[in-house]
N, CA, C and O atoms as a DFTB+ gen file, in Angstrom:
728 C
 N C O
     1  1       4.661      -4.386      17.652
     2  2       3.088      -4.202      17.923
     3  2       2.552      -5.094      19.666
     4  3       1.581      -5.111      20.423
     5  1       4.189      -5.828      19.533
     6  2       3.902      -6.970      20.922
     7  2       3.014      -5.840      22.249
     8  3       3.273      -4.709      22.660
     9  1       2.091      -6.681      22.528
    10  2       1.668      -5.596      24.262
    11  2       0.747      -4.857      23.793
    12  3       0.251      -4.180      24.693
    13  1       0.110      -4.606      22.402
    14  2      -0.751      -3.763      22.250
    15  2      -1.750      -4.460      22.352
    16  3      -1.548      -5.560      21.838
    17  1      -3.301      -4.296      23.007
    18  2      -4.169      -4.657      22.569
    19  2      -5.377      -3.720      22.656
    20  3      -5.415      -2.710      23.358
    21  1      -6.579      -4.268      21.688
    22  2      -7.284      -3.090      21.289
    23  2      -8.721      -3.876      21.149
    24  3      -8.775      -5.100      21.028
    25  1      -9.991      -2.945      21.182
    26  2     -11.027      -4.018      20.996
    27  2     -11.990      -3.069      19.737
    28  3     -12.321      -1.884      19.731
    29  1     -12.261      -4.290      18.647
    30  2     -12.860      -3.674      17.434
    31  2     -14.664      -3.913      17.893
    32  3     -15.244      -4.821      18.489
    33  1     -15.077      -2.763      17.349
    34  2     -16.601      -2.952      17.615
    35  2     -17.318      -2.474      16.464
    36  3     -16.854      -1.498      15.875
    37  1     -18.332      -2.985      16.072
    38  2     -19.243      -2.786      15.093
    39  2     -19.971      -1.820      15.533
    40  3     -20.249      -2.110      16.696
    41  1     -20.572      -0.543      15.171
    42  2     -21.440       0.526      16.068
    43  2     -22.456       0.981      14.664
    44  3     -22.122       1.782      13.791
    45  1     -23.426       0.421      14.721
    46  2     -24.572       0.755      13.899
    47  2     -25.136       2.096      13.690
    48  3     -25.909       2.144      14.646
    49  1     -25.259       3.176      13.098
    50  2     -26.160       4.332      13.109
    51  2     -26.880       4.763      11.743
    52  3     -26.313       5.212      10.746
    53  1     -28.435       4.501      11.933
    54  2     -28.787       4.638      10.466
    55  2     -28.467       3.415       9.595
    56  3     -28.451       2.273      10.052
    57  1     -28.225       3.706       8.373
    58  2     -27.700       2.974       7.463
    59  2     -26.584       2.584       7.126
    60  3     -26.283       2.105       6.033
    61  1     -25.764       2.798       8.214
    62  2     -24.336       2.912       8.209
    63  2     -23.826       2.403       9.178
    64  3     -24.184       2.565      10.344
    65  1     -22.580       1.470       8.626
    66  2     -21.938       0.689      10.268
    67  2     -20.758       1.163      10.023
    68  3     -20.296       1.269       8.887
    69  1     -20.075       1.542      11.245
    70  2     -18.995       1.885      11.445
    71  2     -18.204       1.037      12.528
    72  3     -18.629       0.592      13.594
    73  1     -16.926       0.930      11.965
    74  2     -15.564       0.780      13.386
    75  2     -15.107       1.400      13.861
    76  3     -14.532       2.444      13.553
    77  1     -15.336       0.639      15.171
    78  2     -14.453       1.605      16.285
    79  2     -13.572       0.920      17.175
    80  3     -13.963      -0.171      17.590
    81  1     -12.598       1.289      17.502
    82  2     -11.656       1.118      17.937
    83  2     -11.052       1.221      19.167
    84  3     -10.126       2.028      19.235
    85  1     -11.473       0.334      20.591
    86  2     -11.086       1.073      21.848
    87  2      -9.663       0.496      22.455
    88  3      -9.340      -0.674      22.664
    89  1      -9.095       1.432      22.619
    90  2      -7.322       0.965      23.369
    91  2      -7.712       0.685      24.563
    92  3      -8.250       1.420      25.391
    93  1      -7.282      -0.933      24.657
    94  2      -7.051      -1.136      26.230
    95  2      -5.667      -1.362      26.683
    96  3      -5.659      -2.097      27.670
    97  1      -4.422      -0.965      26.283
    98  2      -3.342      -0.879      26.538
    99  2      -2.220      -0.173      25.744
   100  3      -2.513       0.503      24.758
   101  1      -1.100      -0.300      26.103
   102  2      -0.177       1.184      26.052
   103  2      -0.648       1.884      24.373
   104  3      -1.362       1.388      23.501
   105  1      -0.005       3.032      24.403
   106  2       0.090       4.161      23.148
   107  2       0.610       3.296      22.109
   108  3       1.579       2.612      22.439
   109  1       0.133       3.166      20.807
   110  2       0.573       2.322      19.531
   111  2       1.612       3.343      18.997
   112  3       1.458       4.550      19.185
   113  1       2.867       2.737      18.205
   114  2       3.526       3.152      17.576
   115  2       2.683       3.454      16.068
   116  3       1.485       3.203      15.930
   117  1       3.492       3.997      15.063
   118  2       2.804       4.117      13.837
   119  2       2.978       3.098      13.253
   120  3       2.141       3.269      12.367
   121  1       3.426       2.124      13.035
   122  2       3.250       0.361      12.407
   123  2       2.006       0.086      12.944
   124  3       1.041      -0.273      12.269
   125  1       2.004       0.247      14.165
   126  2       0.791      -0.484      15.320
   127  2      -0.559       0.350      14.742
   128  3      -1.576      -0.272      14.436
   129  1      -0.495       1.388      14.658
   130  2      -1.667       2.279      14.351
   131  2      -1.905       1.617      12.914
   132  3      -2.881       0.910      12.661
   133  1      -1.069       1.878      12.164
   134  2      -1.450       1.115      10.602
   135  2      -2.195      -0.308      10.515
   136  3      -3.205      -0.443       9.825
   137  1      -1.647      -1.333      11.237
   138  2      -2.202      -2.551      11.224
   139  2      -3.422      -2.414      11.747
   140  3      -4.286      -2.845      10.984
   141  1      -3.918      -1.887      12.969
   142  2      -5.194      -1.440      13.512
   143  2      -6.231      -0.756      12.399
   144  3      -7.367      -1.032      12.015
   145  1      -5.465       0.054      12.149
   146  2      -6.655       0.877      10.664
   147  2      -6.889      -0.176       9.549
   148  3      -7.877      -0.174       8.813
   149  1      -6.006      -0.960       9.508
   150  2      -6.185      -2.374       8.183
   151  2      -7.057      -3.162       8.732
   152  3      -8.060      -3.553       8.135
   153  1      -6.757      -3.481       9.945
   154  2      -7.784      -4.487      10.477
   155  2      -9.013      -4.269      10.648
   156  3      -9.822      -5.195      10.586
   157  1      -9.478      -2.665      10.960
   158  2     -10.617      -1.761      11.055
   159  2     -11.370      -2.183       9.916
   160  3     -12.285      -3.002       9.835
   161  1     -10.803      -1.457       9.033
   162  2     -11.248      -1.715       7.499
   163  2     -11.515      -2.959       6.869
   164  3     -12.475      -3.166       6.127
   165  1     -10.607      -3.812       7.196
   166  2     -10.748      -5.244       6.274
   167  2     -12.135      -6.110       7.207
   168  3     -12.985      -6.689       6.530
   169  1     -12.241      -6.122       8.667
   170  2     -13.114      -5.931       9.346
   171  2     -14.528      -5.554       8.869
   172  3     -15.420      -6.399       8.791
   173  1     -14.722      -4.121       8.518
   174  2     -15.947      -3.739       8.175
   175  2     -16.294      -4.179       6.903
   176  3     -17.484      -4.225       6.590
   177  1     -15.132      -4.617       5.870
   178  2     -15.482      -4.826       4.591
   179  2     -16.130      -6.551       4.740
   180  3     -17.041      -6.970       4.026
   181  1     -15.625      -7.152       5.519
   182  2     -15.739      -8.497       5.824
   183  2     -16.880      -9.125       6.698
   184  3     -17.091     -10.326       6.870
   185  1     -17.593      -8.023       7.231
   186  2     -18.610      -8.017       8.273
   187  2     -20.102      -8.309       7.487
   188  3     -20.697      -7.490       6.786
   189  1     -20.566      -9.794       7.818
   190  2     -21.721     -10.489       7.117
   191  2     -23.323      -9.142       6.634
   192  3     -24.168      -9.108       5.740
   193  1     -23.001      -8.315       7.770
   194  2     -24.273      -7.308       8.177
   195  2     -24.367      -6.560       6.854
   196  3     -25.405      -6.246       6.272
   197  1     -22.938      -6.292       6.423
   198  2     -23.079      -5.187       5.174
   199  2     -23.499      -5.481       3.922
   200  3     -23.282      -6.587       3.427
   201  1     -24.030      -4.689       3.398
   202  2     -24.598      -4.868       1.976
   203  2     -23.256      -4.648       1.015
   204  3     -23.047      -5.418       0.078
   205  1     -22.559      -3.783       1.250
   206  2     -21.668      -3.116       0.243
   207  2     -20.606      -2.534       1.148
   208  3     -20.792      -1.990       2.237
   209  1     -19.160      -2.792       0.353
   210  2     -18.069      -2.161       0.907
   211  2     -18.161      -0.401       1.111
   212  3     -17.544       0.211       1.983
   213  1     -19.053       0.205       0.115
   214  2     -19.474       1.673       0.412
   215  2     -20.061       2.131       1.681
   216  3     -20.154       3.295       2.072
   217  1     -20.535       0.797       2.411
   218  2     -21.077       1.558       3.940
   219  2     -20.106       1.606       4.592
   220  3     -20.376       2.008       5.724
   221  1     -18.345       1.243       4.348
   222  2     -17.761       1.499       5.590
   223  2     -17.240       2.792       5.578
   224  3     -17.336       3.442       4.537
   225  1     -16.618       3.350       6.721
   226  2     -16.745       4.476       7.024
   227  2     -15.014       4.937       6.382
   228  3     -14.617       6.100       6.320
   229  1     -14.276       3.827       6.002
   230  2     -12.883       4.532       5.396
   231  2     -12.620       3.822       4.296
   232  3     -12.870       2.630       4.115
   233  1     -11.901       4.890       3.263
   234  2     -12.408       4.164       1.688
   235  2     -11.254       3.061       1.605
   236  3     -10.523       2.667       2.514
   237  1     -11.294       2.667       0.246
   238  2     -10.507       1.111      -0.047
   239  2      -9.250       1.929      -0.302
   240  3      -8.273       1.250       0.015
   241  1      -8.996       2.813      -0.634
   242  2      -7.780       3.893      -0.965
   243  2      -6.808       3.854       0.683
   244  3      -5.666       3.419       0.833
   245  1      -7.556       4.348       1.553
   246  2      -7.190       4.865       3.063
   247  2      -6.629       3.247       3.556
   248  3      -5.530       2.927       4.010
   249  1      -7.602       2.571       3.327
   250  2      -7.260       0.922       3.653
   251  2      -5.911       0.220       2.879
   252  3      -5.004      -0.364       3.473
   253  1      -6.012       0.435       1.313
   254  2      -4.507      -0.173       0.943
   255  2      -3.357       0.848       1.846
   256  3      -2.533       0.307       2.583
   257  1      -3.408       2.285       1.701
   258  2      -2.766       3.265       2.865
   259  2      -1.654       2.380       3.649
   260  3      -0.460       2.097       3.549
   261  1      -3.067       2.041       4.721
   262  2      -2.646       1.957       5.561
   263  2      -1.406       0.566       6.070
   264  3      -0.840       0.313       7.133
   265  1      -1.392      -0.151       4.546
   266  2      -0.834      -1.498       4.413
   267  2       0.780      -1.091       3.854
   268  3       1.752      -1.839       3.961
   269  1       0.784       0.355       3.208
   270  2       2.386       0.499       2.664
   271  2       2.935       0.796       3.459
   272  3       2.684       1.658       4.300
   273  1       4.175      -0.155       3.296
   274  2       5.295       0.451       4.407
   275  2       6.014       1.962       3.606
   276  3       6.454       2.210       2.484
   277  1       5.825       2.768       4.942
   278  2       6.323       3.996       5.022
   279  2       7.975       4.561       4.727
   280  3       8.397       5.713       4.632
   281  1       8.680       3.255       4.631
   282  2       9.708       3.263       4.338
   283  2      10.460       2.093       3.919
   284  3      10.455       1.248       4.814
   285  1      11.189       1.687       2.753
   286  2      11.423       1.186       2.355
   287  2      13.127       1.131       1.315
   288  3      13.174       1.638       0.194
   289  1      14.308       0.469       1.936
   290  2      15.485       1.159       1.818
   291  2      16.559      -0.062       1.802
   292  3      16.583      -0.833       2.762
   293  1      17.418      -0.228       0.743
   294  2      18.587      -1.010       0.666
   295  2      19.240      -1.592       2.019
   296  3      19.346      -0.527       2.626
   297  1      19.569      -2.224       2.589
   298  2      19.986      -2.534       3.639
   299  2      21.560      -2.286       4.290
   300  3      22.108      -2.548       5.360
   301  1      21.949      -1.633       3.020
   302  2      23.385      -1.244       3.174
   303  2      23.799      -0.229       1.931
   304  3      23.068      -0.249       0.940
   305  1      24.605       0.394       1.941
   306  2      25.343       1.260       0.779
   307  2      24.794       2.736       0.483
   308  3      23.803       3.146       1.087
   309  1      25.202       3.218      -0.096
   310  2      24.860       5.084      -0.610
   311  2      24.095       4.586      -2.191
   312  3      24.553       3.827      -3.045
   313  1      23.093       5.158      -2.175
   314  2      21.858       4.812      -3.090
   315  2      20.819       5.845      -3.430
   316  3      20.302       6.575      -2.585
   317  1      20.632       5.858      -4.300
   318  2      19.535       7.422      -4.531
   319  2      18.250       6.971      -4.258
   320  3      18.038       5.799      -4.568
   321  1      17.195       7.693      -3.682
   322  2      16.153       7.786      -2.919
   323  2      15.231       8.747      -3.906
   324  3      15.619       9.573      -4.732
   325  1      13.517       8.264      -3.449
   326  2      13.146       9.262      -3.775
   327  2      12.018       9.295      -2.829
   328  3      11.643       8.203      -2.402
   329  1      11.416      10.351      -2.429
   330  2       9.883      10.850      -1.859
   331  2       8.675      10.725      -2.596
   332  3       8.626      11.213      -3.725
   333  1       7.657      10.116      -2.096
   334  2       6.650       9.611      -2.893
   335  2       5.498      10.213      -2.334
   336  3       5.351       9.755      -1.201
   337  1       4.471      11.166      -2.659
   338  2       3.016      11.341      -2.184
   339  2       2.165      10.743      -2.796
   340  3       1.753      11.045      -3.916
   341  1       1.619       9.333      -1.762
   342  2       0.207       8.591      -2.442
   343  2      -0.804       9.244      -2.124
   344  3      -0.932       9.447      -0.916
   345  1      -1.564       9.641      -2.787
   346  2      -2.823      10.023      -2.655
   347  2      -4.112       8.725      -3.353
   348  3      -3.942       7.845      -4.197
   349  1      -5.373       9.118      -2.553
   350  2      -6.466       8.495      -3.146
   351  2      -6.996       8.791      -3.959
   352  3      -7.168       9.999      -3.796
   353  1      -7.656       8.356      -5.278
   354  2      -8.347       8.703      -6.360
   355  2      -9.547       8.493      -6.304
   356  3     -10.136       8.406      -7.381
   357  1     -10.262       8.351      -5.141
   358  2     -11.741       8.423      -4.721
   359  2     -12.103       9.564      -4.718
   360  3     -11.433      10.302      -3.994
   361  1     -13.258      10.201      -5.477
   362  2     -14.125      11.039      -5.182
   363  2     -14.345      11.414      -3.471
   364  3     -14.851      10.670      -2.630
   365  1     -13.805      12.778      -3.265
   366  2     -13.971      13.022      -1.834
   367  2     -13.168      12.419      -0.571
   368  3     -13.333      12.669       0.623
   369  1     -12.239      11.538      -1.201
   370  2     -11.312      11.206      -0.059
   371  2     -10.308      11.877      -0.380
   372  3     -10.216      12.035      -1.598
   373  1      -9.030      12.620       0.591
   374  2      -8.344      13.485       0.663
   375  2      -7.190      12.815       1.200
   376  3      -6.105      13.368       1.018
   377  1      -7.230      11.525       1.945
   378  2      -6.193      10.837       1.974
   379  2      -5.150      10.806       1.411
   380  3      -5.233      10.754       0.184
   381  1      -3.855      10.821       1.978
   382  2      -2.679      10.999       1.320
   383  2      -1.213      10.258       2.322
   384  3      -1.425      10.168       3.532
   385  1      -0.100       9.868       1.908
   386  2       0.835       9.390       2.907
   387  2       2.043       9.919       1.869
   388  3       2.020      10.100       0.651
   389  1       3.176      10.102       2.924
   390  2       4.660       9.963       2.030
   391  2       5.061       8.594       2.339
   392  3       4.762       7.849       3.272
   393  1       5.978       8.422       1.100
   394  2       6.778       7.281       1.144
   395  2       8.160       7.507       0.892
   396  3       8.430       8.303      -0.008
   397  1       9.286       6.843       1.649
   398  2      10.700       7.004       0.847
   399  2      11.036       5.342       0.310
   400  3      10.925       4.295       0.948
   401  1      11.409       5.533      -0.871
   402  2      12.336       4.449      -1.253
   403  2      13.362       4.705      -1.843
   404  3      13.612       5.668      -2.568
   405  1      14.232       3.520      -1.439
   406  2      15.369       3.858      -2.193
   407  2      16.579       2.460      -2.267
   408  3      16.908       1.600      -1.451
   409  1      16.976       2.766      -3.622
   410  2      17.726       1.447      -3.831
   411  2      18.843       1.631      -4.447
   412  3      19.065       2.766      -4.869
   413  1      19.665       0.752      -4.626
   414  2      21.230       0.757      -5.252
   415  2      21.097       0.326      -6.749
   416  3      21.917       0.794      -7.538
   417  1      20.322      -0.357      -7.115
   418  2      19.862      -0.708      -8.073
   419  2      19.742       0.412      -9.428
   420  3      20.168       0.179     -10.559
   421  1      19.169       1.452      -9.057
   422  2      18.618       2.532      -9.484
   423  2      20.001       3.217     -10.320
   424  3      21.127       3.359      -9.842
   425  1      19.545       3.583     -11.698
   426  2      20.399       4.229     -12.519
   427  2      20.102       5.521     -11.723
   428  3      20.819       6.073     -10.888
   429  1      18.574       5.964     -12.288
   430  2      17.974       7.307     -12.232
   431  2      17.104       7.016     -11.029
   432  3      16.797       5.909     -10.588
   433  1      16.707       8.414     -10.503
   434  2      15.615       8.405      -9.552
   435  2      14.533       8.037     -10.049
   436  3      13.838       7.350      -9.301
   437  1      14.029       8.307     -11.331
   438  2      13.006       8.133     -12.060
   439  2      12.671       6.258     -12.274
   440  3      11.609       5.718     -12.586
   441  1      13.971       5.649     -11.979
   442  2      13.428       4.108     -11.958
   443  2      13.098       3.735     -10.732
   444  3      12.345       2.764     -10.804
   445  1      13.265       3.986      -9.872
   446  2      12.865       4.025      -8.709
   447  2      11.121       4.401      -8.721
   448  3      10.222       3.592      -8.494
   449  1      10.995       5.599      -8.993
   450  2      10.128       6.013      -8.844
   451  2       8.735       5.539      -9.826
   452  3       7.560       5.619      -9.467
   453  1       9.204       5.074     -11.047
   454  2       8.659       4.509     -12.350
   455  2       7.751       2.999     -11.297
   456  3       6.568       2.746     -11.071
   457  1       8.862       2.430     -10.971
   458  2       8.803       0.793     -10.351
   459  2       7.817       0.989      -9.326
   460  3       6.693       0.552      -9.573
   461  1       8.045       1.654      -8.040
   462  2       7.339       1.866      -7.078
   463  2       5.727       2.590      -7.368
   464  3       4.701       2.290      -6.756
   465  1       5.850       3.565      -8.422
   466  2       4.205       3.820      -8.655
   467  2       3.419       3.005      -9.463
   468  3       2.197       2.878      -9.380
   469  1       4.270       2.382     -10.354
   470  2       3.340       1.083     -11.021
   471  2       2.827       0.234     -10.166
   472  3       1.730      -0.257     -10.435
   473  1       3.394      -0.068      -9.148
   474  2       2.971      -1.373      -8.094
   475  2       1.764      -0.641      -7.065
   476  3       0.768      -1.179      -6.581
   477  1       2.149       0.507      -6.951
   478  2       0.982       0.918      -6.057
   479  2      -0.312       1.486      -6.866
   480  3      -1.454       1.237      -6.479
   481  1      -0.077       2.159      -7.860
   482  2      -1.332       2.612      -8.582
   483  2      -2.291       1.832      -9.231
   484  3      -3.325       2.221      -9.775
   485  1      -1.627       0.104      -9.072
   486  2      -2.604      -0.897      -9.471
   487  2      -3.550      -1.018      -9.219
   488  3      -3.602      -0.862      -8.000
   489  1      -4.646      -1.258      -9.661
   490  2      -6.189      -1.299      -9.175
   491  2      -6.999      -0.027      -9.197
   492  3      -8.200      -0.054      -8.928
   493  1      -6.415       1.003      -9.490
   494  2      -6.908       2.623      -9.653
   495  2      -7.148       3.448      -8.173
   496  3      -7.250       4.667      -8.040
   497  1      -7.192       2.663      -7.366
   498  2      -7.587       3.175      -6.532
   499  2      -6.539       4.300      -5.979
   500  3      -7.142       5.327      -5.671
   501  1      -5.356       4.363      -5.807
   502  2      -4.138       4.808      -5.683
   503  2      -2.913       5.537      -6.402
   504  3      -1.871       5.002      -6.780
   505  1      -3.338       7.116      -6.522
   506  2      -2.064       7.678      -7.496
   507  2      -0.831       8.347      -6.630
   508  3      -0.895       8.897      -5.530
   509  1       0.216       8.144      -7.407
   510  2       1.543       8.555      -7.146
   511  2       1.832       9.702      -7.473
   512  3       1.381      10.149      -8.528
   513  1       2.744      10.553      -6.566
   514  2       3.371      11.823      -7.132
   515  2       4.772      11.774      -6.649
   516  3       4.978      11.406      -5.493
   517  1       5.579      12.051      -7.288
   518  2       7.511      11.919      -6.528
   519  2       7.425      13.498      -6.514
   520  3       7.282      14.141      -7.554
   521  1       7.516      14.049      -5.324
   522  2       7.913      15.189      -4.526
   523  2       9.219      15.464      -4.114
   524  3       9.372      16.136      -3.094
   525  1      10.347      14.989      -4.842
   526  2      11.871      14.917      -4.672
   527  2      12.630      13.412      -4.487
   528  3      12.136      12.312      -4.239
   529  1      13.814      13.758      -4.674
   530  2      14.417      12.539      -4.625
   531  2      16.030      13.495      -3.699
   532  3      16.096      14.606      -3.172
   533  1      17.098      12.369      -3.890
   534  2      18.284      12.824      -3.256
   535  2      19.008      11.497      -2.839
   536  3      18.522      10.466      -3.302
   537  1      19.891      11.408      -2.185
   538  2      20.688       9.648      -2.027
   539  2      20.842       9.654      -0.053
   540  3      20.738      10.442       0.887
   541  1      21.086       8.495      -0.271
   542  2      21.176       8.074       1.104
   543  2      22.044       7.085       1.548
   544  3      21.951       5.947       1.087
   545  1      22.954       7.398       2.462
   546  2      24.047       6.526       3.055
   547  2      23.940       5.818       4.118
   548  3      24.260       6.291       5.209
   549  1      23.518       4.686       3.998
   550  2      23.319       3.895       5.290
   551  2      24.436       2.672       5.576
   552  3      24.867       1.783       4.841
   553  1      24.705       3.021       6.944
   554  2      25.787       2.209       7.497
   555  2      25.034       1.385       8.685
   556  3      24.797       1.900       9.778
   557  1      24.696       0.083       8.355
   558  2      24.335      -0.710       9.432
   559  2      25.304      -1.378      10.203
   560  3      24.891      -2.421      10.710
   561  1      26.526      -1.066      10.449
   562  2      27.473      -1.480      11.484
   563  2      27.566      -0.559      12.825
   564  3      27.653      -0.754      14.037
   565  1      27.488       0.726      11.798
   566  2      27.538       1.906      12.601
   567  2      26.237       2.690      13.305
   568  3      26.272       3.527      14.207
   569  1      25.144       2.176      12.640
   570  2      24.005       2.650      12.655
   571  2      23.346       3.634      12.293
   572  3      22.170       3.858      12.581
   573  1      24.204       4.422      11.505
   574  2      23.561       5.746      11.044
   575  2      23.386       5.412       9.337
   576  3      23.857       4.538       8.609
   577  1      22.454       6.585       9.108
   578  2      21.817       6.662       8.039
   579  2      22.240       8.447       7.872
   580  3      22.301       9.097       8.915
   581  1      22.501       9.119       6.591
   582  2      22.615      10.378       5.927
   583  2      21.735      10.427       4.955
   584  3      21.370       9.400       4.383
   585  1      21.243      11.723       4.616
   586  2      20.408      11.708       3.924
   587  2      20.790      13.270       3.029
   588  3      20.552      14.348       3.572
   589  1      21.318      13.201       1.808
   590  2      21.698      14.481       1.098
   591  2      20.990      14.511      -0.083
   592  3      20.085      13.772      -0.473
   593  1      21.646      15.690      -0.726
   594  2      21.497      15.864      -2.340
   595  2      20.389      16.151      -3.024
   596  3      19.563      16.805      -2.386
   597  1      20.051      15.811      -4.348
   598  2      18.957      16.209      -5.004
   599  2      18.910      14.996      -6.144
   600  3      19.715      14.082      -6.324
   601  1      17.873      15.266      -6.736
   602  2      17.370      14.904      -8.149
   603  2      17.500      15.937      -9.237
   604  3      17.087      17.092      -9.130
   605  1      18.093      15.444     -10.272
   606  2      17.961      16.520     -11.333
   607  2      16.998      16.012     -11.860
   608  3      17.002      16.567     -12.959
   609  1      15.770      15.018     -11.844
   610  2      14.834      15.134     -12.488
   611  2      13.730      15.743     -11.476
   612  3      13.097      16.745     -11.810
   613  1      13.526      15.142     -10.290
   614  2      12.138      15.387      -9.788
   615  2      12.617      16.922      -8.624
   616  3      11.715      17.623      -8.166
   617  1      14.128      17.223      -8.305
   618  2      14.281      18.137      -7.831
   619  2      14.515      17.888      -6.573
   620  3      14.121      16.741      -6.363
   621  1      15.101      18.516      -5.283
   622  2      15.341      18.155      -4.157
   623  2      14.390      17.854      -2.966
   624  3      13.799      18.763      -2.382
   625  1      14.248      16.390      -2.588
   626  2      13.126      15.951      -1.401
   627  2      13.702      16.864      -0.305
   628  3      14.748      17.494      -0.144
   629  1      12.101      16.577       0.654
   630  2      12.345      17.833       1.863
   631  2      13.142      16.635       2.466
   632  3      12.290      15.751       2.553
   633  1      14.373      16.113       2.947
   634  2      15.106      15.862       3.964
   635  2      14.712      15.538       5.276
   636  3      14.493      14.419       5.741
   637  1      14.645      16.643       5.825
   638  2      13.427      16.422       7.269
   639  2      12.544      15.580       6.963
   640  3      12.627      14.616       7.724
   641  1      11.632      15.456       6.125
   642  2      10.544      14.559       6.128
   643  2      10.869      13.447       5.964
   644  3      10.449      12.575       6.724
   645  1      11.743      13.145       4.882
   646  2      12.837      12.387       4.678
   647  2      13.093      11.273       6.177
   648  3      12.499      10.286       6.611
   649  1      14.263      12.048       6.600
   650  2      14.848      11.879       8.114
   651  2      14.034      11.281       9.243
   652  3      14.386      10.423      10.053
   653  1      12.665      12.023       9.109
   654  2      11.905      11.380      10.184
   655  2      11.438      10.464      10.275
   656  3      11.409       9.908      11.372
   657  1      10.728       9.766       8.900
   658  2      10.326       8.816       8.758
   659  2      11.411       7.765       8.790
   660  3      11.080       6.799       9.478
   661  1      12.325       7.694       8.376
   662  2      13.832       6.818       8.535
   663  2      13.913       6.844      10.093
   664  3      14.035       5.704      10.542
   665  1      13.881       7.780      11.008
   666  2      14.142       7.882      12.552
   667  2      13.012       6.745      13.016
   668  3      13.253       5.927      13.904
   669  1      11.812       6.801      12.330
   670  2      10.681       6.035      12.942
   671  2      10.811       4.594      12.420
   672  3       9.933       3.910      12.945
   673  1      11.677       3.789      11.477
   674  2      11.988       2.955      11.088
   675  2      13.039       2.576      11.398
   676  3      13.315       1.379      11.317
   677  1      13.949       3.530      11.859
   678  2      15.264       2.731      12.209
   679  2      15.648       3.564      13.937
   680  3      16.448       4.493      14.057
   681  1      14.906       2.978      15.025
   682  2      14.890       3.757      15.899
   683  2      16.375       3.936      16.955
   684  3      16.722       4.892      17.648
   685  1      16.977       2.703      16.746
   686  2      18.356       2.860      17.375
   687  2      19.455       3.512      16.431
   688  3      20.641       3.347      16.719
   689  1      19.134       4.164      15.440
   690  2      20.316       4.651      14.493
   691  2      20.297       6.283      14.872
   692  3      19.360       6.924      15.346
   693  1      21.765       6.789      14.475
   694  2      21.692       8.249      14.405
   695  2      21.263       8.293      12.775
   696  3      21.589       7.523      11.871
   697  1      20.386       9.520      12.748
   698  2      19.949       9.873      11.114
   699  2      20.162      11.199      10.862
   700  3      19.792      12.010      11.710
   701  1      20.755      11.619       9.733
   702  2      21.348      12.835       9.702
   703  2      20.865      13.258       8.338
   704  3      20.356      12.448       7.563
   705  1      21.042      14.632       8.029
   706  2      20.552      15.392       6.910
   707  2      21.268      16.286       6.160
   708  3      22.068      16.710       6.995
   709  1      21.503      16.843       5.145
   710  2      21.808      17.861       4.749
   711  2      22.054      18.259       3.279
   712  3      22.888      17.596       2.662
   713  1      21.525      19.100       2.758
   714  2      21.454      19.833       1.055
   715  2      22.489      19.680       0.248
   716  3      22.413      19.865      -0.967
   717  1      23.665      19.287       0.930
   718  2      25.064      19.512       0.303
   719  2      25.168      18.113      -0.561
   720  3      24.712      17.001      -0.292
   721  1      26.042      18.630      -1.856
   722  2      26.456      17.240      -2.593
   723  2      25.385      16.762      -3.915
   724  3      24.471      17.585      -3.946
   725  1      25.277      16.121      -4.576
   726  2      24.549      15.359      -5.494
   727  2      24.043      14.052      -5.231
   728  3      23.410      13.449      -6.098
């Protein structure tokens, strides 16, 4: 986020107040956009001129999703991973994101999904769905990540989606995938 500048404004239109972001410098990366989105929602929620959070143009679920890391995996090793789709539970809000979670402590893919979904679903604004799993081999010394395999319980994740998310999180890495192996 270094070097990115933006201006946050409140725009009043009738009975609603909107937050508007004006970009003042370079194009933001995905993490920067998530932070800016979260700041906009926070500013809208905290604005003293607003009588209720419902007046904000972004749902609470969307604000929560803006702060969910898209990737969280162990720093090294070979481990199971799941691809989780996180949805809003709010009526009329079709916001969703996909997140990658992979950990060596998990005996089963469901162990990861159960822990992550429990954390994300607290408060009732978000709902999770496991859309598949597999394995990740993470070698930080060689700066390589390989995604492969499947989950017996959840099926094979779309490794292409997982790989794109990992590339965004680890830009200096060689990130590959295939459907071979378990």
